[in-house]
Amino acid sequence: MSTFDSNIDAIDVAKAFSSEIKDKRVIVTGVTLGGFGAEAARVLASEGAEVVLAGRRANKIKETADAIKAEFPKAKLKELLFDLNSQAMIRKSAAEVLAYDGPVDVLILNAGIMGTPYKRTEEGLESQFGNNHIGNFLFTNLVLPKLLEAPAPRIVSVASLGHFWGPVRFDNIGFDEGKTYDKWAAYGQSKTANILFAIELAERYKNTKLKVFSIHPGGAVTSLHQHMTKEDYEKFSDYYNPDGTPKGDWIRTVSQSTATHIVAGFDPSIADKSGSYLAECQVANEQAAPYALDKVNRMVCMRTFI
């Protein structure tokens, strides 16, 4: 069991697992500088991992790569254009990964969006569900062969405490094509799906070397919050001041919030807990909503979107 808590920085966790991280190939999606993905990439590179920086915009990937190289000149980095809003782009990105020489050891599914106005993906899906779940679902399944080449592969599905804002609406995922759209219920169902997917994938591969975890990364203000409005701050007034600044003891730094990514990806003490939900660096299944752990829900979730 992990000995870390919510006050530990990601780089200190990475140092603790240096031998597990060194020379591993890790794909991290969603690597905009200042966010969880960029911080995960940074600390993994510092301990000798080969990090694949996957993101939507080449300039943003380069910005993060340049920052990592400036701090760690010997960092081993690859770049991968990756857009969850387009299944064609996802397939193209996956094909590039499948052409790599050698395995992928760890996949950290960090990319996502939150609280966006109603939009649709290129395929016509509600954008939060299409990006946060369907896109990650598709990419994971496409690159699984590369993960299964590794001696001890792991997948980290970045969910959120926000899964409490709603279960998967299997009978109306698209909110009547946007007519009844609630952006927070939409975010909630997408994060619930992240947990259900991780549990079911772990179950299906329980007799293999693959380990799968979902996580709540922790409360830090990043670009993920860019779509929050004055009305949203009022809605979540227990956590935000009217001007959008956070209040209360829930807030963490980006580095503290990213520590759970590293625990889920590399802590050997949780290898027998595949399928678990982690929060604050600990296995925390009891902190997940019952519908996010439900066997029928996770089977329907997988069956619906295969």
GROMACS .gro file of C-alpha atoms in nm, residues 92-258:
model
  167
   92LYS     CA    1  -0.388   0.787  -3.697
   93SER     CA    2  -0.215   0.848  -3.363
   94ALA     CA    3  -0.262   0.486  -3.260
   95ALA     CA    4  -0.114   0.365  -3.588
   96GLU     CA    5   0.194   0.577  -3.516
   97VAL     CA    6   0.226   0.418  -3.171
   98LEU     CA    7   0.185   0.069  -3.314
   99ALA     CA    8   0.479   0.140  -3.544
  100TYR     CA    9   0.713   0.214  -3.252
  101ASP     CA   10   1.007  -0.017  -3.208
  102GLY     CA   11   0.949  -0.182  -2.871
  103PRO     CA   12   0.665  -0.178  -2.620
  104VAL     CA   13   0.472   0.093  -2.439
  105ASP     CA   14   0.504   0.031  -2.065
  106VAL     CA   15   0.254   0.279  -1.925
  107LEU     CA   16  -0.036   0.475  -2.076
  108ILE     CA   17  -0.158   0.775  -1.875
  109LEU     CA   18  -0.494   0.890  -2.013
  110ASN     CA   19  -0.482   1.244  -1.882
  111ALA     CA   20  -0.634   1.443  -2.169
  112GLY     CA   21  -0.990   1.567  -2.136
  113ILE     CA   22  -1.225   1.863  -2.118
  114MET     CA   23  -1.455   1.994  -1.844
  115GLY     CA   24  -1.774   2.195  -1.822
  116THR     CA   25  -1.782   2.297  -2.186
  117PRO     CA   26  -2.078   2.450  -2.367
  118TYR     CA   27  -2.272   2.197  -2.576
  119LYS     CA   28  -2.068   2.084  -2.874
  120ARG     CA   29  -2.025   1.765  -3.071
  121THR     CA   30  -1.723   1.567  -3.178
  122GLU     CA   31  -1.647   1.515  -3.545
  123GLU     CA   32  -1.857   1.198  -3.522
  124GLY     CA   33  -2.155   1.381  -3.370
  125LEU     CA   34  -2.116   1.272  -3.007
  126GLU     CA   35  -2.168   1.510  -2.714
  127SER     CA   36  -1.818   1.647  -2.675
  128GLN     CA   37  -1.742   1.576  -2.309
  129PHE     CA   38  -1.848   1.212  -2.336
  130GLY     CA   39  -1.692   1.181  -2.680
  131ASN     CA   40  -1.358   1.323  -2.567
  132ASN     CA   41  -1.328   1.206  -2.210
  133HIS     CA   42  -1.458   0.853  -2.254
  134ILE     CA   43  -1.509   0.742  -2.613
  135GLY     CA   44  -1.183   0.889  -2.740
  136ASN     CA   45  -0.980   0.737  -2.457
  137PHE     CA   46  -1.168   0.408  -2.492
  138LEU     CA   47  -1.085   0.389  -2.862
  139PHE     CA   48  -0.719   0.489  -2.828
  140THR     CA   49  -0.661   0.243  -2.545
  141ASN     CA   50  -0.808  -0.048  -2.734
  142LEU     CA   51  -0.610   0.036  -3.046
  143VAL     CA   52  -0.273   0.056  -2.868
  144LEU     CA   53  -0.328  -0.239  -2.633
  145PRO     CA   54  -0.105  -0.467  -2.841
  146LYS     CA   55   0.191  -0.237  -2.770
  147LEU     CA   56   0.115  -0.236  -2.398
  148LEU     CA   57   0.087  -0.613  -2.389
  149GLU     CA   58   0.441  -0.638  -2.530
  150ALA     CA   59   0.572  -0.483  -2.206
  151PRO     CA   60   0.669  -0.699  -1.907
  152ALA     CA   61   0.449  -0.512  -1.659
  153PRO     CA   62   0.217  -0.272  -1.844
  154ARG     CA   63  -0.018  -0.028  -1.674
  155ILE     CA   64  -0.299   0.202  -1.780
  156VAL     CA   65  -0.398   0.505  -1.573
  157SER     CA   66  -0.743   0.647  -1.647
  158VAL     CA   67  -0.767   0.999  -1.507
  159ALA     CA   68  -1.121   1.032  -1.374
  160SER     CA   69  -1.236   1.286  -1.115
  161LEU     CA   70  -1.430   1.337  -0.796
  162GLY     CA   71  -1.663   1.507  -1.042
  163HIS     CA   72  -1.800   1.164  -1.129
  164PHE     CA   73  -2.041   1.229  -0.841
  165TRP     CA   74  -2.217   1.482  -1.065
  166GLY     CA   75  -2.380   1.203  -1.255
  167PRO     CA   76  -2.392   0.839  -1.366
  168VAL     CA   77  -2.372   0.739  -1.731
  169ARG     CA   78  -2.709   0.820  -1.889
  170PHE     CA   79  -2.721   0.510  -2.105
  171ASP     CA   80  -3.065   0.600  -2.241
  172ASN     CA   81  -2.978   0.962  -2.322
  173ILE     CA   82  -2.603   1.019  -2.336
  174GLY     CA   83  -2.644   1.312  -2.576
  175PHE     CA   84  -2.897   1.507  -2.366
  176ASP     CA   85  -3.163   1.500  -2.640
  177GLU     CA   86  -2.908   1.627  -2.891
  178GLY     CA   87  -2.828   1.916  -2.661
  179LYS     CA   88  -3.185   2.029  -2.587
  180THR     CA   89  -3.160   1.923  -2.222
  181TYR     CA   90  -2.785   1.972  -2.186
  182ASP     CA   91  -2.636   2.010  -1.838
  183LYS     CA   92  -2.262   2.058  -1.870
  184TRP     CA   93  -2.187   1.930  -1.520
  185ALA     CA   94  -2.402   1.619  -1.555
  186ALA     CA   95  -2.226   1.564  -1.888
  187TYR     CA   96  -1.885   1.594  -1.724
  188GLY     CA   97  -1.997   1.367  -1.442
  189GLN     CA   98  -2.111   1.087  -1.672
  190SER     CA   99  -1.786   1.105  -1.870
  191LYS     CA  100  -1.578   1.070  -1.553
  192THR     CA  101  -1.800   0.788  -1.426
  193ALA     CA  102  -1.736   0.613  -1.758
  194ASN     CA  103  -1.360   0.651  -1.704
  195ILE     CA  104  -1.389   0.455  -1.378
  196LEU     CA  105  -1.622   0.191  -1.521
  197PHE     CA  106  -1.389   0.140  -1.816
  198ALA     CA  107  -1.085   0.093  -1.594
  199ILE     CA  108  -1.261  -0.162  -1.374
  200GLU     CA  109  -1.397  -0.363  -1.664
  201LEU     CA  110  -1.068  -0.357  -1.855
  202ALA     CA  111  -0.890  -0.479  -1.543
  203GLU     CA  112  -1.145  -0.759  -1.508
  204ARG     CA  113  -1.110  -0.870  -1.869
  205TYR     CA  114  -0.729  -0.879  -1.843
  206LYS     CA  115  -0.705  -1.010  -1.487
  207ASN     CA  116  -0.518  -1.320  -1.596
  208THR     CA  117  -0.253  -1.118  -1.779
  209LYS     CA  118   0.028  -0.888  -1.670
  210LEU     CA  119  -0.175  -0.573  -1.749
  211LYS     CA  120  -0.282  -0.355  -1.452
  212VAL     CA  121  -0.540  -0.078  -1.484
  213PHE     CA  122  -0.631   0.201  -1.241
  214SER     CA  123  -0.855   0.507  -1.238
  215ILE     CA  124  -0.771   0.811  -1.029
  216HIS     CA  125  -0.898   1.139  -0.891
  217PRO     CA  126  -0.590   1.358  -0.941
  218GLY     CA  127  -0.659   1.618  -0.677
  219GLY     CA  128  -0.781   1.975  -0.669
  220ALA     CA  129  -0.560   2.219  -0.858
  221VAL     CA  130  -0.666   2.501  -1.083
  222THR     CA  131  -0.543   2.441  -1.439
  223SER     CA  132  -0.655   2.521  -1.794
  224LEU     CA  133  -0.918   2.251  -1.745
  225HIS     CA  134  -1.118   2.521  -1.562
  226GLN     CA  135  -1.117   2.759  -1.857
  227HIS     CA  136  -1.488   2.715  -1.933
  228MET     CA  137  -1.608   2.794  -1.582
  229THR     CA  138  -1.834   3.100  -1.559
  230LYS     CA  139  -1.957   3.335  -1.288
  231GLU     CA  140  -2.267   3.114  -1.260
  232ASP     CA  141  -2.047   2.809  -1.210
  233TYR     CA  142  -1.855   2.976  -0.929
  234GLU     CA  143  -2.187   3.055  -0.764
  235LYS     CA  144  -2.302   2.696  -0.812
  236PHE     CA  145  -1.985   2.570  -0.646
  237SER     CA  146  -1.965   2.847  -0.388
  238ASP     CA  147  -1.839   2.604  -0.123
  239TYR     CA  148  -1.521   2.575  -0.326
  240TYR     CA  149  -1.482   2.907  -0.510
  241ASN     CA  150  -1.506   3.275  -0.435
  242PRO     CA  151  -1.722   3.487  -0.669
  243ASP     CA  152  -1.409   3.595  -0.857
  244GLY     CA  153  -1.315   3.233  -0.930
  245THR     CA  154  -1.034   3.199  -0.681
  246PRO     CA  155  -1.051   2.873  -0.487
  247LYS     CA  156  -1.133   2.859  -0.119
  248GLY     CA  157  -1.124   2.588   0.144
  249ASP     CA  158  -0.875   2.314   0.215
  250TRP     CA  159  -0.937   2.114  -0.103
  251ILE     CA  160  -0.691   2.302  -0.320
  252ARG     CA  161  -0.355   2.146  -0.401
  253THR     CA  162  -0.064   2.242  -0.621
  254VAL     CA  163  -0.035   2.091  -0.967
  255SER     CA  164   0.260   1.886  -0.845
  256GLN     CA  165   0.067   1.748  -0.547
  257SER     CA  166  -0.232   1.673  -0.769
  258THR     CA  167  -0.014   1.481  -1.013
   0.00000   0.00000   0.00000
